[in-house]
Short mmCIF file of C-alpha atoms in Angstrom, two decimals:
data_model
loop_
_atom_site.label_atom_id
_atom_site.label_comp_id
_atom_site.label_asym_id
_atom_site.label_seq_id
_atom_site.Cartn_x
_atom_site.Cartn_y
_atom_site.Cartn_z
CA MET S 1 0.00 0.00 0.00
CA SER S 2 1.35 3.45 -0.82
CA ALA S 3 0.31 7.06 -1.09
CA THR S 4 -1.08 6.39 -4.57
CA ASP S 5 -3.88 4.25 -3.16
CA GLY S 6 -4.57 6.29 -0.08
CA GLY S 7 -2.06 5.23 2.53
CA TYR S 8 0.58 2.85 3.77
CA PRO S 9 0.80 0.50 6.75
CA ALA S 10 2.57 1.79 9.87
CA PRO S 11 2.87 0.40 13.39
CA ALA S 12 0.01 1.39 15.69
CA GLY S 13 1.93 0.05 18.68
CA GLU S 14 4.80 -2.23 19.62
CA GLY S 15 5.44 -5.78 18.46
CA ARG S 16 7.88 -8.16 20.20
CA SER S 17 9.31 -11.61 19.72
CA GLU S 18 12.03 -13.86 21.14
CA LEU S 19 14.06 -16.46 19.30
CA ARG S 20 16.66 -18.86 20.70
CA ASP S 21 19.30 -20.56 18.58
CA ARG S 22 22.12 -22.69 20.03
CA GLY S 23 22.22 -20.73 23.24
CA SER S 24 21.93 -17.25 21.77
CA LEU S 25 18.83 -15.23 22.61
CA PHE S 26 17.43 -12.73 20.09
CA LEU S 27 14.88 -10.19 21.33
CA ALA S 28 13.17 -8.22 18.54
CA VAL S 29 11.07 -5.09 19.04
CA VAL S 30 9.22 -3.16 16.30
CA SER S 31 7.96 0.30 17.25
CA PRO S 32 6.29 3.32 15.66
CA CYS S 33 8.93 5.88 14.67
CA ALA S 34 8.46 9.43 13.37
CA ASP S 35 12.01 10.35 12.33
CA GLU S 36 15.73 9.56 12.56
CA ASP S 37 16.12 11.34 15.90
CA GLU S 38 13.41 9.21 17.46
CA ALA S 39 15.10 6.08 16.09
CA LYS S 40 18.38 7.13 17.78
CA ARG S 41 16.57 7.73 21.07
CA MET S 42 14.87 4.33 20.94
CA LEU S 43 18.14 2.57 20.13
CA ALA S 44 19.85 4.33 23.05
CA ALA S 45 16.99 3.32 25.36
CA VAL S 46 17.28 -0.34 24.33
CA ALA S 47 21.06 -0.30 24.81
CA ALA S 48 20.62 1.26 28.26
CA ARG S 49 17.96 -1.31 29.20
CA HIS S 50 20.14 -4.27 28.15
CA PRO S 51 23.76 -3.20 28.71
CA GLU S 52 24.89 -6.82 29.09
CA ALA S 53 23.69 -7.78 25.57
CA THR S 54 26.24 -8.53 22.85
CA HIS S 55 24.64 -6.64 19.93
CA HIS S 56 21.80 -4.21 19.20
CA CYS S 57 21.18 -4.47 15.44
CA TRP S 58 18.52 -2.32 13.83
CA ALA S 59 16.70 -0.98 10.79
CA TYR S 60 14.11 1.66 10.03
CA ARG S 61 11.79 2.76 7.23
CA LEU S 62 10.36 6.27 7.41
CA GLY S 63 7.82 8.14 5.27
CA ASP S 64 6.46 7.47 1.81
CA PRO S 65 8.41 6.77 -0.33
CA PRO S 66 10.35 5.25 2.56
CA ARG S 67 13.81 6.34 3.63
CA GLU S 68 15.67 3.24 4.80
CA ARG S 69 18.68 2.53 6.97
CA SER S 70 20.07 -0.46 8.84
CA ALA S 71 23.12 -1.45 10.89
CA ASP S 72 24.84 -4.75 11.72
CA ALA S 73 26.21 -3.26 14.98
CA GLY S 74 29.32 -5.43 15.04
CA GLU S 75 27.91 -8.58 13.47
CA PRO S 76 29.45 -9.71 10.15
CA GLY S 77 28.39 -7.44 7.28
CA GLY S 78 24.91 -8.12 5.89
CA THR S 79 23.95 -10.69 8.54
CA ALA S 80 21.76 -8.56 10.82
CA GLY S 81 20.68 -5.11 9.62
CA ALA S 82 19.75 -6.27 6.12
CA PRO S 83 17.46 -9.15 7.19
CA ILE S 84 15.82 -6.89 9.80
CA LEU S 85 15.18 -4.28 7.11
CA GLN S 86 13.83 -6.95 4.78
CA ALA S 87 11.28 -7.97 7.42
CA LEU S 88 9.95 -4.39 7.46
CA ARG S 89 9.98 -4.22 3.65
CA SER S 90 8.15 -7.52 3.24
CA ALA S 91 5.30 -6.21 5.40
CA GLY S 92 5.31 -2.85 3.60
CA LEU S 93 5.73 -1.12 6.96
CA SER S 94 6.97 2.45 7.14
CA ASP S 95 7.36 4.90 10.03
CA ALA S 96 8.78 1.84 11.76
CA PHE S 97 11.93 1.11 13.77
CA ALA S 98 13.07 -2.45 14.48
CA VAL S 99 15.87 -3.48 16.83
CA VAL S 100 17.03 -7.01 17.53
CA THR S 101 19.12 -7.44 20.67
CA ARG S 102 21.34 -10.52 20.90
CA TRP S 103 22.82 -12.25 23.90
CA PHE S 104 25.63 -14.53 22.65
CA GLY S 105 25.25 -18.09 23.89
CA GLY S 106 28.78 -19.33 23.33
CA VAL S 107 28.23 -21.08 19.97
CA LYS S 108 28.93 -19.23 16.71
CA LEU S 109 26.01 -19.45 14.28
CA GLY S 110 27.85 -18.63 11.06
CA LYS S 111 26.69 -16.04 8.56
CA GLY S 112 23.72 -18.07 7.33
CA GLY S 113 22.61 -18.81 10.87
CA LEU S 114 22.81 -15.13 11.82
CA VAL S 115 20.74 -14.10 8.80
CA ARG S 116 18.08 -16.67 9.68
CA ALA S 117 18.04 -15.72 13.37
CA TYR S 118 17.94 -11.94 12.95
CA GLY S 119 15.49 -12.15 10.05
CA GLY S 120 13.26 -14.67 11.81
CA ALA S 121 13.13 -12.68 15.05
CA ALA S 122 12.33 -9.49 13.14
CA ARG S 123 9.61 -11.18 11.04
CA ASP S 124 7.95 -12.58 14.16
CA ALA S 125 8.00 -9.14 15.81
CA VAL S 126 6.52 -7.57 12.66
CA ALA S 127 3.77 -10.21 12.68
CA ALA S 128 2.97 -9.27 16.29
CA THR S 129 2.86 -5.53 15.55
CA PRO S 130 -0.57 -3.83 15.40
CA VAL S 131 -0.88 -1.88 12.17
CA LEU S 132 -2.80 1.19 11.06
CA ARG S 133 -3.11 2.88 7.69
CA ARG S 134 -1.29 6.19 7.53
CA VAL S 135 -2.35 8.62 4.80
CA PRO S 136 0.27 11.19 3.72
CA VAL S 137 -0.84 14.81 4.02
CA ASP S 138 0.03 18.08 2.30
CA GLU S 139 -0.43 21.62 3.54
CA LEU S 140 -2.15 24.05 1.19
CA GLU S 141 -2.63 27.78 1.61
CA VAL S 142 -5.36 29.50 -0.37
CA GLU S 143 -6.52 33.09 -0.80
CA LEU S 144 -10.16 33.80 -1.55
CA PRO S 145 -12.77 36.54 -1.54
CA PHE S 146 -14.92 36.89 1.59
CA ALA S 147 -17.94 35.94 -0.49
CA ARG S 148 -16.48 32.45 -1.06
CA LEU S 149 -15.49 31.76 2.55
CA GLY S 150 -18.64 29.81 3.42
CA ALA S 151 -18.35 27.63 0.33
CA VAL S 152 -14.72 26.80 1.05
CA LYS S 153 -15.35 26.10 4.74
CA ARG S 154 -18.04 23.62 3.74
CA LEU S 155 -15.22 21.58 2.16
CA LEU S 156 -13.63 20.99 5.58
CA ARG S 157 -14.01 17.35 6.58
CA PRO S 158 -11.45 16.32 9.23
CA PRO S 159 -9.27 14.33 9.01
CA GLU S 160 -9.38 14.48 5.19
CA VAL S 161 -9.40 18.29 5.04
CA GLU S 162 -8.51 20.24 8.19
CA LEU S 163 -8.23 23.98 8.86
CA LEU S 164 -4.88 24.87 10.44
CA ALA S 165 -5.00 28.68 10.36
CA GLU S 166 -6.95 31.61 8.91
CA SER S 167 -6.18 35.29 8.50
CA TYR S 168 -8.24 38.21 7.28
CA GLY S 169 -7.25 41.31 5.31
CA GLU S 170 -8.61 42.50 2.00
CA THR S 171 -9.09 38.81 1.30
CA VAL S 172 -9.15 35.64 3.40
CA ARG S 173 -6.21 33.27 3.67
CA LEU S 174 -6.69 29.71 4.86
CA ARG S 175 -4.01 27.14 5.62
CA LEU S 176 -5.25 23.59 5.29
CA ARG S 177 -3.92 20.10 5.96
CA VAL S 178 -5.20 17.78 3.23
CA GLN S 179 -4.83 14.03 2.86
CA ARG S 180 -2.88 13.55 -0.35
CA PRO S 181 -5.53 11.50 -2.22
CA ARG S 182 -7.92 14.49 -1.84
CA VAL S 183 -5.52 17.20 -3.04
CA ALA S 184 -6.22 17.08 -6.79
CA ALA S 185 -10.01 17.22 -6.41
CA LEU S 186 -9.76 19.98 -3.83
CA ARG S 187 -7.56 22.09 -6.09
CA ALA S 188 -10.09 21.73 -8.90
CA THR S 189 -12.87 22.88 -6.57
CA PHE S 190 -10.79 25.86 -5.44
CA ALA S 191 -10.36 26.91 -9.07
CA GLU S 192 -14.13 26.75 -9.61
CA LEU S 193 -14.71 28.91 -6.53
CA GLY S 194 -12.13 31.51 -7.50
CA ALA S 195 -9.76 30.63 -4.65
CA ARG S 196 -6.06 31.05 -5.46
CA GLU S 197 -3.45 28.71 -4.08
CA ILE S 198 -0.47 30.48 -2.54
CA ALA S 199 2.89 28.81 -3.04
CA GLY S 200 6.11 29.98 -1.45
CA GLU S 201 4.83 33.36 -0.31
CA ASP S 202 5.47 34.96 3.08
#
C-alpha cells in the first residue's frame, strides 16, 4: 500500500518476539517511529535497558516513499541489519523502527545462521505488531474573496481536510492540511470557486 492508493501500513503500537538458537537469545522489538532522531533515542533506550547484551542491530523505514537505513552493529556485514530491514519491507511497513538485541550463547552461528536468526526474530515481531493505515498529508494555503469563505469552509471534513489557520485582510487566507488522495479534487474545486493557491509566499 502506498500514497497512490490512499495510505501505507505503519505500526500502531509495539510488536515483540524472542528467538533462541544454540544458546543465543534474540529479542526483537518493532515500534512506531516518526524520524531519525526518534530512532536514535529508541536505540539508546534499548542499549541502556540491556547493557549486558552482545549486539543491538537495527533498521528503520520512514515516510512514503520510505527512507531506509540499517546497521549490523558489530555482526558480520549483511547478517543482521539487512534481514531486519527486509522484514519491514516484506510487510510494507513504514514509520517503523526495528531493533534485535542478541545475547551470545557461546556457539557461533555462522553467517547463514545469523541471517536466519535476525530475520526470523524481526519477522515474528513484525507479525505481532498492530498496524494502522497512515495517509500522507500536504499543507495548502489559499486566498479567496470573503464571499467564497462559506463555500470553502463547507469543504472541511477532518481528518481528510482540516483547517490549520486563517487570517483576514482584504481577502481571506486559509491554511489547510489535506490528505494527499484528496488534493487534486480539492484544487479543482478551489479553481471553480475563485480561490487562489499560494505557493512559497510569506
